[in-house]
CSV table of C-alpha atoms in Angstrom, one decimal:
chain,number,residue,atom,x,y,z
C,1,MET,CA,154.9,88.2,24.8
C,2,GLU,CA,152.8,90.9,23.2
C,3,LYS,CA,153.7,94.5,24.0
C,4,ASN,CA,150.6,95.3,25.9
C,5,GLN,CA,150.8,92.2,28.0
C,6,TYR,CA,154.5,92.7,28.6
C,7,GLU,CA,153.9,96.3,29.8
C,8,LEU,CA,151.0,95.3,32.0
C,9,CYS,CA,152.9,92.4,33.5
C,10,HIS,CA,155.8,94.7,34.2
C,11,GLU,CA,153.6,97.3,35.8
C,12,VAL,CA,151.9,94.8,38.1
C,13,LEU,CA,155.2,93.2,39.2
C,14,LYS,CA,156.7,96.7,39.7
C,15,ARG,CA,153.8,97.7,42.0
C,16,PHE,CA,154.1,94.4,44.0
C,17,SER,CA,157.9,95.0,44.3
C,18,GLU,CA,157.5,98.6,45.4
C,19,ASN,CA,155.0,97.5,48.1
C,20,GLY,CA,157.4,94.9,49.4
C,21,ILE,CA,155.2,91.9,48.6
C,22,LEU,CA,156.9,90.4,45.5
C,23,ASP,CA,159.7,88.8,47.5
C,24,SER,CA,157.0,86.9,49.5
C,25,MET,CA,155.7,85.4,46.2
C,26,ILE,CA,156.8,82.8,43.8
C,27,LEU,CA,155.7,82.9,40.2
C,28,ILE,CA,154.6,79.5,39.1
C,29,GLY,CA,152.6,77.9,36.3
C,30,SER,CA,153.2,78.2,32.5
C,31,TRP,CA,154.6,81.7,32.9
C,32,CYS,CA,157.7,80.3,34.4
C,33,VAL,CA,158.6,78.9,31.0
C,34,TYR,CA,158.9,82.4,29.7
C,35,PHE,CA,161.0,83.5,32.7
C,36,TYR,CA,163.4,80.6,32.3
C,37,GLN,CA,164.9,82.2,29.2
C,38,ASP,CA,167.7,83.9,31.3
C,39,TYR,CA,168.5,80.7,33.1
C,40,PHE,CA,168.8,78.8,29.9
C,41,SER,CA,170.7,81.5,28.1
C,42,ASP,CA,173.6,79.1,27.3
C,43,VAL,CA,171.4,76.5,25.5
C,44,PRO,CA,169.1,76.9,22.5
C,45,TYR,CA,166.0,77.5,24.7
C,46,VAL,CA,162.6,78.2,23.2
C,47,ASN,CA,160.5,80.1,25.7
C,48,GLN,CA,157.3,79.2,23.9
C,49,ILE,CA,157.4,75.5,24.2
C,50,VAL,CA,154.1,75.7,25.9
C,51,LEU,CA,151.0,77.6,24.9
C,52,LYS,CA,150.6,79.8,27.9
C,53,THR,CA,147.2,81.2,28.9
C,54,ARG,CA,146.7,84.6,30.3
C,55,ASP,CA,146.6,83.4,33.8
C,56,MET,CA,149.6,84.1,35.9
C,57,ASP,CA,149.8,81.9,38.9
C,58,VAL,CA,151.3,83.4,42.0
C,59,LEU,CA,152.2,81.2,44.9
C,60,ILE,CA,152.2,82.6,48.4
C,61,PRO,CA,154.3,80.0,50.2
C,62,ASN,CA,153.7,81.3,53.7
C,63,PRO,CA,150.9,83.8,54.1
C,64,ARG,CA,151.5,84.1,57.8
C,65,LYS,CA,155.0,85.4,57.2
C,66,LEU,CA,154.0,88.3,54.9
C,67,ARG,CA,156.2,91.3,55.9
C,68,SER,CA,153.9,94.0,54.7
C,69,SER,CA,150.2,94.3,54.0
C,70,THR,CA,148.8,95.7,50.8
C,71,ASP,CA,145.3,95.7,49.4
C,72,ILE,CA,146.2,94.1,46.0
C,73,PRO,CA,142.8,94.7,44.2
C,74,SER,CA,143.0,98.4,45.1
C,75,LEU,CA,146.7,98.5,44.1
C,76,ILE,CA,146.0,97.5,40.5
C,77,LYS,CA,142.4,98.7,40.1
C,78,ASP,CA,143.5,101.8,38.0
C,79,LEU,CA,145.1,99.4,35.5
C,80,GLY,CA,141.6,98.1,34.8
C,81,TYR,CA,141.6,95.0,36.9
C,82,VAL,CA,138.2,93.7,38.1
C,83,VAL,CA,137.7,91.0,40.8
C,84,SER,CA,135.8,87.8,39.9
C,85,PHE,CA,134.9,84.8,42.0
C,86,ASP,CA,134.4,81.2,40.9
C,87,GLN,CA,130.8,80.4,41.4
C,88,ILE,CA,131.5,76.9,42.8
C,89,THR,CA,134.8,77.3,44.7
C,90,GLY,CA,134.7,81.0,45.6
C,91,HIS,CA,138.3,81.3,44.3
C,92,MET,CA,139.1,84.9,43.4
C,93,LYS,CA,140.8,86.0,40.2
C,94,LEU,CA,141.9,89.5,39.2
C,95,ASP,CA,140.8,89.8,35.6
C,96,HIS,CA,142.2,91.9,32.8
C,97,PRO,CA,141.9,91.1,29.1
C,98,GLU,CA,145.7,91.0,28.8
C,99,LEU,CA,146.7,89.3,32.1
C,100,ILE,CA,144.8,87.4,34.7
C,101,LEU,CA,146.2,87.0,38.2
C,102,GLU,CA,145.5,84.0,40.3
C,103,PHE,CA,146.8,83.4,43.8
C,104,LEU,CA,147.7,80.0,45.3
C,105,VAL,CA,148.8,78.7,48.7
C,106,PRO,CA,150.2,75.3,49.7
C,107,ASN,CA,147.6,72.6,50.4
C,108,ILE,CA,149.0,70.9,53.5
C,109,GLY,CA,147.7,68.2,55.9
C,110,ARG,CA,144.5,66.5,55.0
C,111,GLY,CA,144.0,69.1,52.3
C,112,SER,CA,141.2,71.5,51.5
C,113,ASP,CA,139.4,72.7,48.4
C,114,VAL,CA,138.3,75.9,50.0
C,115,PRO,CA,140.2,79.1,49.1
C,116,ALA,CA,142.2,80.6,52.0
C,117,ASN,CA,141.6,84.2,52.9
C,118,ILE,CA,144.7,86.3,53.1
C,119,LYS,CA,143.6,89.4,54.9
C,120,GLU,CA,147.0,91.2,54.6
C,121,LEU,CA,146.6,91.3,50.9
C,122,ASN,CA,142.8,91.4,50.7
C,123,ILE,CA,142.6,88.4,48.4
C,124,ASN,CA,141.8,84.7,48.6
C,125,ALA,CA,144.1,82.0,47.4
C,126,PHE,CA,143.4,78.4,46.2
C,127,PRO,CA,145.3,75.6,48.0
C,128,ILE,CA,147.3,73.3,45.7
C,129,ARG,CA,149.4,70.2,46.3
C,130,TYR,CA,153.1,69.5,46.1
C,131,THR,CA,154.1,73.2,46.4
C,132,HIS,CA,156.9,72.1,48.8
C,133,ILE,CA,158.8,70.9,45.7
C,134,LEU,CA,158.5,74.4,44.2
C,135,GLU,CA,159.6,76.1,47.4
C,136,GLN,CA,162.6,73.8,47.9
C,137,ASP,CA,164.8,75.6,45.4
C,138,VAL,CA,163.8,79.1,44.3
C,139,ILE,CA,165.9,80.9,41.7
C,140,HIS,CA,165.9,84.7,41.2
C,141,VAL,CA,165.5,86.2,37.8
C,142,GLU,CA,165.1,89.8,36.7
C,143,PHE,CA,162.2,90.8,34.6
C,144,ASP,CA,163.2,94.1,33.1
C,145,GLY,CA,164.9,95.1,36.3
C,146,ILE,CA,162.3,93.6,38.7
C,147,PRO,CA,163.6,90.7,40.8
C,148,CYS,CA,161.2,87.8,40.7
C,149,ASN,CA,161.2,84.4,42.4
C,150,ILE,CA,160.6,81.3,40.3
C,151,PRO,CA,161.1,77.7,41.1
C,152,HIS,CA,164.2,76.0,39.8
C,153,PRO,CA,163.3,74.4,36.4
C,154,VAL,CA,163.9,70.8,37.7
C,155,ASN,CA,161.6,71.4,40.7
C,156,PHE,CA,159.1,73.0,38.3
C,157,ALA,CA,159.2,70.0,35.9
C,158,LEU,CA,158.9,67.3,38.6
C,159,GLN,CA,156.0,69.1,40.3
C,160,LYS,CA,154.3,69.3,36.9
C,161,LEU,CA,154.7,65.6,36.4
C,162,LEU,CA,153.2,64.9,39.8
C,163,ILE,CA,150.2,67.2,39.4
C,164,CYS,CA,149.4,66.1,35.8
C,165,VAL,CA,148.0,62.8,37.2
C,166,ARG,CA,145.5,64.7,39.4
C,167,ARG,CA,144.2,66.8,36.5
C,168,LYS,CA,140.6,66.1,35.5
C,169,ASP,CA,141.1,67.9,32.2
C,170,ARG,CA,143.1,65.4,30.0
C,171,GLU,CA,144.3,68.1,27.7
C,172,LYS,CA,145.7,70.1,30.6
C,173,ALA,CA,147.4,67.0,32.0
C,174,LYS,CA,149.0,66.3,28.6
C,175,LYS,CA,150.2,69.9,28.4
C,176,ASP,CA,151.7,69.7,31.9
C,177,LYS,CA,153.5,66.5,31.1
C,178,ASN,CA,154.9,67.8,27.8
C,179,THR,CA,156.1,71.0,29.4
C,180,ALA,CA,157.8,69.1,32.2
C,181,ILE,CA,159.6,66.7,29.8
C,182,GLN,CA,160.8,69.5,27.5
C,183,ILE,CA,162.1,71.5,30.5
C,184,LEU,CA,163.9,68.4,31.7
C,185,HIS,CA,165.5,68.1,28.3
C,186,PHE,CA,166.8,71.7,28.4
C,187,VAL,CA,168.2,70.9,31.9
C,188,ILE,CA,170.0,67.9,30.4
C,189,GLN,CA,171.4,70.1,27.5
C,190,LYS,CA,172.6,72.5,30.2
C,191,LYS,CA,174.5,69.5,31.7
C,192,GLU,CA,172.7,69.7,35.0
C,193,GLU,CA,171.5,66.1,35.1
C,194,ARG,CA,172.7,65.7,38.7
C,195,LYS,CA,170.2,68.3,39.8
C,196,ILE,CA,167.4,66.2,38.3
C,197,LYS,CA,168.6,63.2,40.3
C,198,SER,CA,169.1,65.1,43.5
C,199,VAL,CA,165.6,66.6,43.5
C,200,PHE,CA,164.1,63.3,42.6
C,201,GLU,CA,165.9,61.5,45.4
C,202,GLN,CA,164.3,63.9,48.0
C,203,LEU,CA,160.8,62.8,47.0
C,204,GLY,CA,158.8,60.1,48.7
C,205,ASN,CA,158.6,56.6,47.1
C,206,LYS,CA,155.0,57.2,46.0
C,207,GLN,CA,155.9,60.4,44.3
C,208,LYS,CA,158.9,58.8,42.7
C,209,SER,CA,156.8,56.0,41.2
C,210,ILE,CA,154.3,58.5,39.8
C,211,ILE,CA,157.0,60.4,38.0
C,212,VAL,CA,158.7,57.3,36.6
C,213,ARG,CA,155.3,55.9,35.5
C,214,GLU,CA,154.5,59.1,33.6
C,215,LEU,CA,157.9,59.2,32.0
C,216,GLU,CA,157.7,55.5,31.0
C,217,LYS,CA,154.3,56.3,29.3
C,218,GLU,CA,156.2,58.8,27.1
C,219,ASN,CA,159.2,56.5,26.5
C,220,GLU,CA,161.5,59.0,28.1
C,221,SER,CA,164.3,56.5,28.9
C,222,GLU,CA,167.0,59.2,28.8
C,223,ILE,CA,165.4,61.0,31.8
C,224,ILE,CA,164.6,57.7,33.6
C,225,ASN,CA,168.2,56.6,33.3
C,226,ILE,CA,169.3,59.8,34.9
C,227,LEU,CA,166.9,59.3,37.8
C,228,TYR,CA,168.3,55.9,38.5
C,229,SER,CA,172.0,56.6,37.7
C,230,THR,CA,174.6,56.0,40.4
B,1,MET,CA,139.4,65.3,22.3
B,2,LYS,CA,139.9,69.0,21.4
B,3,GLY,CA,143.7,68.9,21.2
B,4,PRO,CA,146.1,71.3,23.1
B,5,ILE,CA,145.5,74.4,21.0
B,6,LYS,CA,141.7,74.2,21.0
B,7,SER,CA,141.7,73.4,24.7
B,8,VAL,CA,143.7,76.5,25.5
B,9,LEU,CA,141.5,78.6,23.2
B,10,ALA,CA,138.4,77.2,24.9
B,11,GLU,CA,139.8,78.1,28.3
B,12,GLU,CA,140.6,81.6,27.1
B,13,LEU,CA,137.1,82.0,25.7
B,14,GLN,CA,135.6,81.1,29.1
B,15,ASN,CA,138.0,83.7,30.7
B,16,SER,CA,136.9,86.4,28.3
B,17,ILE,CA,133.2,85.7,28.8
B,18,ARG,CA,133.7,85.9,32.6
B,19,MET,CA,135.6,89.1,32.1
B,20,LYS,CA,132.9,90.6,29.9
B,21,ASN,CA,130.3,90.0,32.6
B,22,GLU,CA,132.6,91.4,35.3
B,23,TYR,CA,133.2,94.6,33.4
B,24,LYS,CA,129.5,95.0,32.6
B,25,ASN,CA,128.6,94.6,36.3
B,26,ALA,CA,131.3,97.0,37.4
B,27,LEU,CA,130.1,99.6,34.8
B,28,GLU,CA,126.5,99.3,36.0
B,29,LYS,CA,127.6,99.9,39.6
B,30,MET,CA,129.7,103.0,38.9
B,31,PRO,CA,128.2,106.5,38.9
B,32,LYS,CA,127.6,107.8,35.4
B,33,GLY,CA,128.5,111.2,33.9
B,34,CYS,CA,131.4,113.6,33.8
B,35,LEU,CA,132.1,116.8,35.7
B,36,ARG,CA,131.4,120.3,34.4
B,37,LYS,CA,132.5,123.5,36.1
B,38,ARG,CA,130.6,126.8,35.9
B,39,ASN,CA,132.0,130.0,37.2
B,40,ILE,CA,129.2,132.2,38.4
B,41,LYS,CA,130.0,135.6,40.0
B,42,GLY,CA,133.5,134.4,40.8
B,43,HIS,CA,132.5,131.1,42.4
B,44,ASP,CA,133.0,127.6,40.9
B,45,TYR,CA,129.9,125.4,40.9
B,46,TYR,CA,129.9,121.9,39.6
B,47,TYR,CA,127.5,119.8,37.7
B,48,VAL,CA,127.6,116.1,36.7
B,49,VAL,CA,126.5,115.8,33.0
B,50,LYS,CA,125.1,112.5,32.0
B,51,ARG,CA,122.7,111.0,29.5
B,52,GLU,CA,119.4,109.6,30.8
B,53,ASN,CA,116.8,108.0,28.4
B,54,GLY,CA,118.6,109.7,25.4
B,55,LYS,CA,118.5,113.2,27.0
B,56,ILE,CA,121.4,115.1,28.4
B,57,VAL,CA,120.8,115.9,32.1
B,58,GLU,CA,122.9,118.2,34.3
B,59,GLU,CA,122.8,117.2,38.0
B,60,TYR,CA,123.8,120.1,40.2
B,61,LYS,CA,126.5,119.3,42.7
B,62,GLY,CA,127.3,122.8,44.0
B,63,LYS,CA,130.7,123.7,45.4
B,64,LEU,CA,133.0,120.6,45.7
B,65,SER,CA,136.2,120.1,47.6
B,66,LYS,CA,139.4,119.1,45.8
B,67,GLY,CA,139.0,115.5,47.2
B,68,GLN,CA,135.5,115.2,45.8
B,69,ILE,CA,136.5,116.5,42.4
B,70,ALA,CA,139.4,114.1,42.2
B,71,GLU,CA,137.1,111.2,43.2
B,72,ILE,CA,134.6,112.0,40.5
B,73,GLU,CA,137.4,112.5,37.9
B,74,ASN,CA,139.0,109.2,38.9
B,75,ASN,CA,135.6,107.5,38.4
B,76,VAL,CA,135.2,109.0,35.0
B,77,GLN,CA,138.7,107.7,34.0
B,78,LEU,CA,138.1,104.3,35.4
B,79,ARG,CA,134.7,104.1,33.6
B,80,ALA,CA,136.4,104.9,30.3
B,81,LYS,CA,139.1,102.3,31.0
B,82,TYR,CA,136.5,99.7,31.8
B,83,ARG,CA,134.5,100.5,28.7
B,84,GLU,CA,137.7,100.1,26.6
B,85,LEU,CA,138.5,96.8,28.3
B,86,LEU,CA,134.9,95.6,27.9
B,87,SER,CA,135.2,96.3,24.2
B,88,GLN,CA,138.6,94.4,24.1
B,89,ALA,CA,136.9,91.4,25.9
B,90,ASN,CA,134.1,91.5,23.3
B,91,LYS,CA,136.6,91.4,20.5
B,92,GLN,CA,138.4,88.5,22.1
B,93,ILE,CA,135.2,86.6,22.5
B,94,LYS,CA,134.3,87.1,18.8
B,95,PHE,CA,137.8,86.1,17.7
B,96,LEU,CA,138.0,83.0,19.9
B,97,LYS,CA,134.5,81.8,19.0
B,98,GLY,CA,135.5,82.1,15.3
B,99,CYS,CA,138.7,80.2,15.9
B,100,LEU,CA,137.0,77.4,17.8
B,101,ARG,CA,134.0,77.0,15.5
B,102,GLY,CA,135.8,76.0,12.3
B,103,LYS,CA,133.4,73.5,10.8
B,104,GLU,CA,132.2,72.2,14.1
B,105,PRO,CA,129.5,73.6,16.4
B,106,VAL,CA,131.1,75.5,19.3
């Protein structure tokens, strides 16, 4: 990570932490790959297996259970953040040339493609599918002394495999799939194959078949064997 | 197909263009000028100095409270920050367009 980006990311997370909102958030998306370096410290892990964009995705698993309210746009305005809205969906982003913040919430029930307003934080967040997998097992890492929540690498990878088939952008879908497969290989190197199997077994049949189909397309027989091992 | 690197760069270009517009809009909405203090017969009087149509104009504000002074000074700082970030976004756009162009039309 570049120095400026690192410092900005640290400052933003520090402010979230000081205002008591960081523990209600889970950092998801390609930035997790960077944060996994501590978790994979015992294997030769490369934290740049994926080209990460400047967007940092922040999942708010349960907006109704937020313990404190903070006006996020005002909180980071002095850092140079400006608010922008997608012209079609109305989804809000907090823009900065070094680091863009995007907020997401679980898309449950029939689903919705309209951003959800979170008054407590003065933001809106876009609903996305399969977040329950990310919430199932959250690990805690420290980013320069700031405790952050991120999904377990296995949950992260399996969720990526599920959402890649929903992507309209083929390049993004391919990027998601490659990231997921590489992360699963690091998990195997770390000798945590059983974790892959246990998370996979908790999924529904439809979700299992999507994952296996995507792995088959990439000839990932090693991972498929783990999924069906006894 | 663009390939993974070009696809990421294209996404970043769109982000930077969006950002540039946001910073421009924000700068247009913010009050211009910086604060100047004059001490006349022991009293502090304030003026906002700004450039209008190429001329330097001093707008009389009179006596200001500490809160009002802090607000104007914060605005000046934020404006400078936005200008710097707008310039950064412009540089990113130029760089990304150059990377994406290659021998193909963007």
